Short mmCIF file of C-alpha atoms in Angstrom, two decimals:
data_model
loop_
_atom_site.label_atom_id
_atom_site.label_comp_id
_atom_site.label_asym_id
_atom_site.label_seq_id
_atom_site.Cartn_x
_atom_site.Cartn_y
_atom_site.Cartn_z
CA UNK A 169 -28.74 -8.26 -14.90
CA UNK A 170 -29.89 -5.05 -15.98
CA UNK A 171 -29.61 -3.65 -12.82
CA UNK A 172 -26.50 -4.70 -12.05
CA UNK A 173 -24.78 -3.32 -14.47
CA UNK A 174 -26.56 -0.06 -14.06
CA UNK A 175 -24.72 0.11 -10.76
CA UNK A 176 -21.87 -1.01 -11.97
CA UNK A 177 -21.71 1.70 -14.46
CA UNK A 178 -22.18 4.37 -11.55
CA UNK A 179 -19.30 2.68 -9.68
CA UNK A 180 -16.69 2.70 -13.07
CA UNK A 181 -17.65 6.68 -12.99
CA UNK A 182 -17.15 7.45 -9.51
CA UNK A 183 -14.00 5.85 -9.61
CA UNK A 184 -11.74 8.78 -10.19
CA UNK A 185 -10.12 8.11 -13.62
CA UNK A 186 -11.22 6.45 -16.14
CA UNK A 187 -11.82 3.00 -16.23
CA UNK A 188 -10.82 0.81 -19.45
CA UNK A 189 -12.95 -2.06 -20.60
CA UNK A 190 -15.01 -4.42 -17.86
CA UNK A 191 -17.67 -6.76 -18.67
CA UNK A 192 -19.66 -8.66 -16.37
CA UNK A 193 -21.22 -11.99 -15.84
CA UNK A 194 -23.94 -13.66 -13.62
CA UNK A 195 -21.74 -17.16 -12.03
CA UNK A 196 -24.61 -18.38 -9.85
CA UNK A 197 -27.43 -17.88 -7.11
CA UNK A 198 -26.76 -19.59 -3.27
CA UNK A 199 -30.03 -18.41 -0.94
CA UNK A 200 -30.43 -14.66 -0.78
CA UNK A 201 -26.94 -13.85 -2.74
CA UNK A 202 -26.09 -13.50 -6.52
CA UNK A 203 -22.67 -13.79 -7.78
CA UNK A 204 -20.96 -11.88 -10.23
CA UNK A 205 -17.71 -11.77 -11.85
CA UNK A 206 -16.35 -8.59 -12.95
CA UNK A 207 -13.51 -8.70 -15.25
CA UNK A 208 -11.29 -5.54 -16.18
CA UNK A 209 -9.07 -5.10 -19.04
CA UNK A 210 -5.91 -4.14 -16.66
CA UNK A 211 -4.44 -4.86 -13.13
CA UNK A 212 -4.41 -1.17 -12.11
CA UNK A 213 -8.78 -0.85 -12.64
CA UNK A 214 -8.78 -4.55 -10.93
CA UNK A 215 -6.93 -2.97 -7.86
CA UNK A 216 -8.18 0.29 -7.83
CA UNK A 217 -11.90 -1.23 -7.79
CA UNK A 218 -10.95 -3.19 -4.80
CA UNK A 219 -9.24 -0.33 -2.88
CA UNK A 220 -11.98 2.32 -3.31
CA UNK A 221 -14.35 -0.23 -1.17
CA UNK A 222 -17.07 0.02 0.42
CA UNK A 223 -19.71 0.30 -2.80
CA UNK A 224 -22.97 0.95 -1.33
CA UNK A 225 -26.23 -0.37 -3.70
CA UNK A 226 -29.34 0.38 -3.27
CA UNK A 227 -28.49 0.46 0.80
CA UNK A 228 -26.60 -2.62 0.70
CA UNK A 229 -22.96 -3.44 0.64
CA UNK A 230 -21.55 -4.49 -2.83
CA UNK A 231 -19.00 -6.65 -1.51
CA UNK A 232 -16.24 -7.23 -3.57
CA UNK A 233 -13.24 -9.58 -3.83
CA UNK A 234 -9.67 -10.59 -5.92
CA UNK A 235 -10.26 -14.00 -7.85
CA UNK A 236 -9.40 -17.04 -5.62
CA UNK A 237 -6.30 -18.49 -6.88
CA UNK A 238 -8.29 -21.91 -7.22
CA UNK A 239 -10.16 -19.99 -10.06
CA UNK A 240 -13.20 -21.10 -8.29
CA UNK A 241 -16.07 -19.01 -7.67
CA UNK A 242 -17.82 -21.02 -5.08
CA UNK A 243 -14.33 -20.40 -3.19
CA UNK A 244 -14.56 -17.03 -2.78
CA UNK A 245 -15.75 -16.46 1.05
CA UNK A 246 -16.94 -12.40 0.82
CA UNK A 247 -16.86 -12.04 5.03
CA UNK A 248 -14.69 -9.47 5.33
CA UNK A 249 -16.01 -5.41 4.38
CA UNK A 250 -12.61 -2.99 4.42
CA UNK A 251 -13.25 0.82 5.69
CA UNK A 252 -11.44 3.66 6.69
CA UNK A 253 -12.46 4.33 9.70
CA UNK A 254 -11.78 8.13 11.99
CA UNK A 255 -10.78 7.53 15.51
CA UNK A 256 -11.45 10.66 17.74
CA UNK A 257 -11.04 10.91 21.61
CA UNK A 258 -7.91 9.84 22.94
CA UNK A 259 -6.10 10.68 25.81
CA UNK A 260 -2.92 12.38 25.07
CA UNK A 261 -0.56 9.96 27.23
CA UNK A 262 -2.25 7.07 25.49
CA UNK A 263 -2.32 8.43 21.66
CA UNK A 264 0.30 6.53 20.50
CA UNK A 265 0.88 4.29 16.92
CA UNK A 266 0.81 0.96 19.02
CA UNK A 267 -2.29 2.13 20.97
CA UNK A 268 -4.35 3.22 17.71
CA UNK A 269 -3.30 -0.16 15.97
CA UNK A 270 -4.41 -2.43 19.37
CA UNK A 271 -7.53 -0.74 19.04
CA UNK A 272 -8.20 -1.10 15.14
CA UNK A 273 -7.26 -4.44 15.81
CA UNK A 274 -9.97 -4.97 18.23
CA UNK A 275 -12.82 -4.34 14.95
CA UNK A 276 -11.01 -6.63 12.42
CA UNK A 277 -7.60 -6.29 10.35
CA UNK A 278 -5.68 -3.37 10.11
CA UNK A 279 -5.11 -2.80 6.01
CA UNK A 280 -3.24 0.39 6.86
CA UNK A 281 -2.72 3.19 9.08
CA UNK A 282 -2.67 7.28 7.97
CA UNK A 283 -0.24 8.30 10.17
CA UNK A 284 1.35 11.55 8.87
CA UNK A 285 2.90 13.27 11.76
CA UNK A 286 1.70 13.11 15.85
CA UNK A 287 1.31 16.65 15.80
CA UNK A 288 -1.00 17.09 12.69
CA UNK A 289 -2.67 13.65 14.05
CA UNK A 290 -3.60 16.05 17.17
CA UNK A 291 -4.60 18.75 15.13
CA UNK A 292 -6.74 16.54 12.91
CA UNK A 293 -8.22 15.64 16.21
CA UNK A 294 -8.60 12.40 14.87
CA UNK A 295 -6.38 9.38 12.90
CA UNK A 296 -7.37 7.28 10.11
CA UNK A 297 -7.17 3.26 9.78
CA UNK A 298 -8.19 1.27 6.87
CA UNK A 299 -9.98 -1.93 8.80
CA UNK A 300 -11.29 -5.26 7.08
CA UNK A 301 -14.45 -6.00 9.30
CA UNK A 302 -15.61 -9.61 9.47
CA UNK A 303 -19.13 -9.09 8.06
CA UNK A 304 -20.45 -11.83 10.34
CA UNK A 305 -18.90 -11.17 14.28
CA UNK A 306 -19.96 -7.65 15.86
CA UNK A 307 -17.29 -5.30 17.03
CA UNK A 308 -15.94 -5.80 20.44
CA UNK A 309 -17.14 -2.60 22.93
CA UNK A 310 -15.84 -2.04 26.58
CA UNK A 311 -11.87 -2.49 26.76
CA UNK A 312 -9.52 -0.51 28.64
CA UNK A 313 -6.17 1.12 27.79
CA UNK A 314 -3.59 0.94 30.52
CA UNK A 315 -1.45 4.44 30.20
CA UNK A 316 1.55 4.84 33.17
CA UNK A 317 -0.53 2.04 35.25
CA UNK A 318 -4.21 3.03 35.43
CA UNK A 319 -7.23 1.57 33.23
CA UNK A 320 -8.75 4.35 31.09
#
C-alpha cells in the first residue's frame, strides 16, 4: 500500500496543477493484478487524471479507469491503454483527415485527432491521434492505402 501511494503521489505532482484532496483504497487481488480505487475531491482532478494517461510504474502501465456506473469494481474491464500517438511518412496525395483516421482506426479507437491546419500538419512532418489500444489484441501491420487507384 505503501508503494502505491508513493506513486500515486508522483503522479498528483506531475499532473500540471494542483490536485485537491484524493485518498486511496486497496478493493481486491484477482491473479497477478491489484485493484485500487482512487477517489478525488472534484470532477475536474477525476478527468484530468484520466486524460493525462498513460502512467508508467515502475515499467508497467498504471491503467486507469472512470467508475462503472454499476458501482461495481469487479465490473471494471481495464483492456483498453489511450495514447497519443505521431504518425510520420505519408504520401502527399494520400495525407488526408479520412486517411489518418482509417489508419488510427486500424490500432484501436480514435479518442481524438490534432488536426490544426494541412499545411502546419506538413510542416510538423507528422499528425497527432489520441488512440485507446486494446491491451490484449496486437496492432494490425501490412495494409495498403489506395490514392487515385494504386495500392501504396
Amino acid at each position: 500500500m505503501m508503494i502505491v501511494l508513493m506513486y500515486m503521489l508522483i503522479l498528483m505532482a506531475t499532473m500540471g496543477p494542483p490536485v485537491g484532496e484524493w485518498s486511496v483504497k486497496k478493493l481486491g487481488t484477482e491473479g497477478d493484478d491489484t485493484f485500487f480505487q482512487v477517489k478525488f475531491s472534484n470532477q475536474h482532478d477525476s478527468k484530468l487524471a484520466l486524460e493525462k494517461q498513460p502512467w508508467l510504474v515502475n515499467g508497467g502501465l498504471l491503467l486507469l479507469e472512470g467508475w462503472p456506473s454499476s458501482g461495481l469494481w469487479k465490473d471494471t474491464r481495464l483492456d483498453k491503454v489511450s495514447c497519443w500517438v505521431r504518425l510520420r511518412g505519408f504520401l502527399l496525395k494520400a495525407f488526408t483527415k479520412n486517411n489518418v483516421m482509417r489508419i488510427g482506426e486500424m490500432a484501436g479507437m480514435v479518442e481524438e485527432l490534432r488536426w490544426s491546419s494541412t499545411q502546419q500538419i506538413l510542416f510538423n512532418g507528422y499528425v497527432q491521434l489520441r488512440i485507446n489500444f486494446p491491451i490484449k489484441e496486437s496492432i494490425f501491420v501490412g495494409w495498403f492505402i489506395t490514392v487515385a487507384g494504386k495500392k501504396h
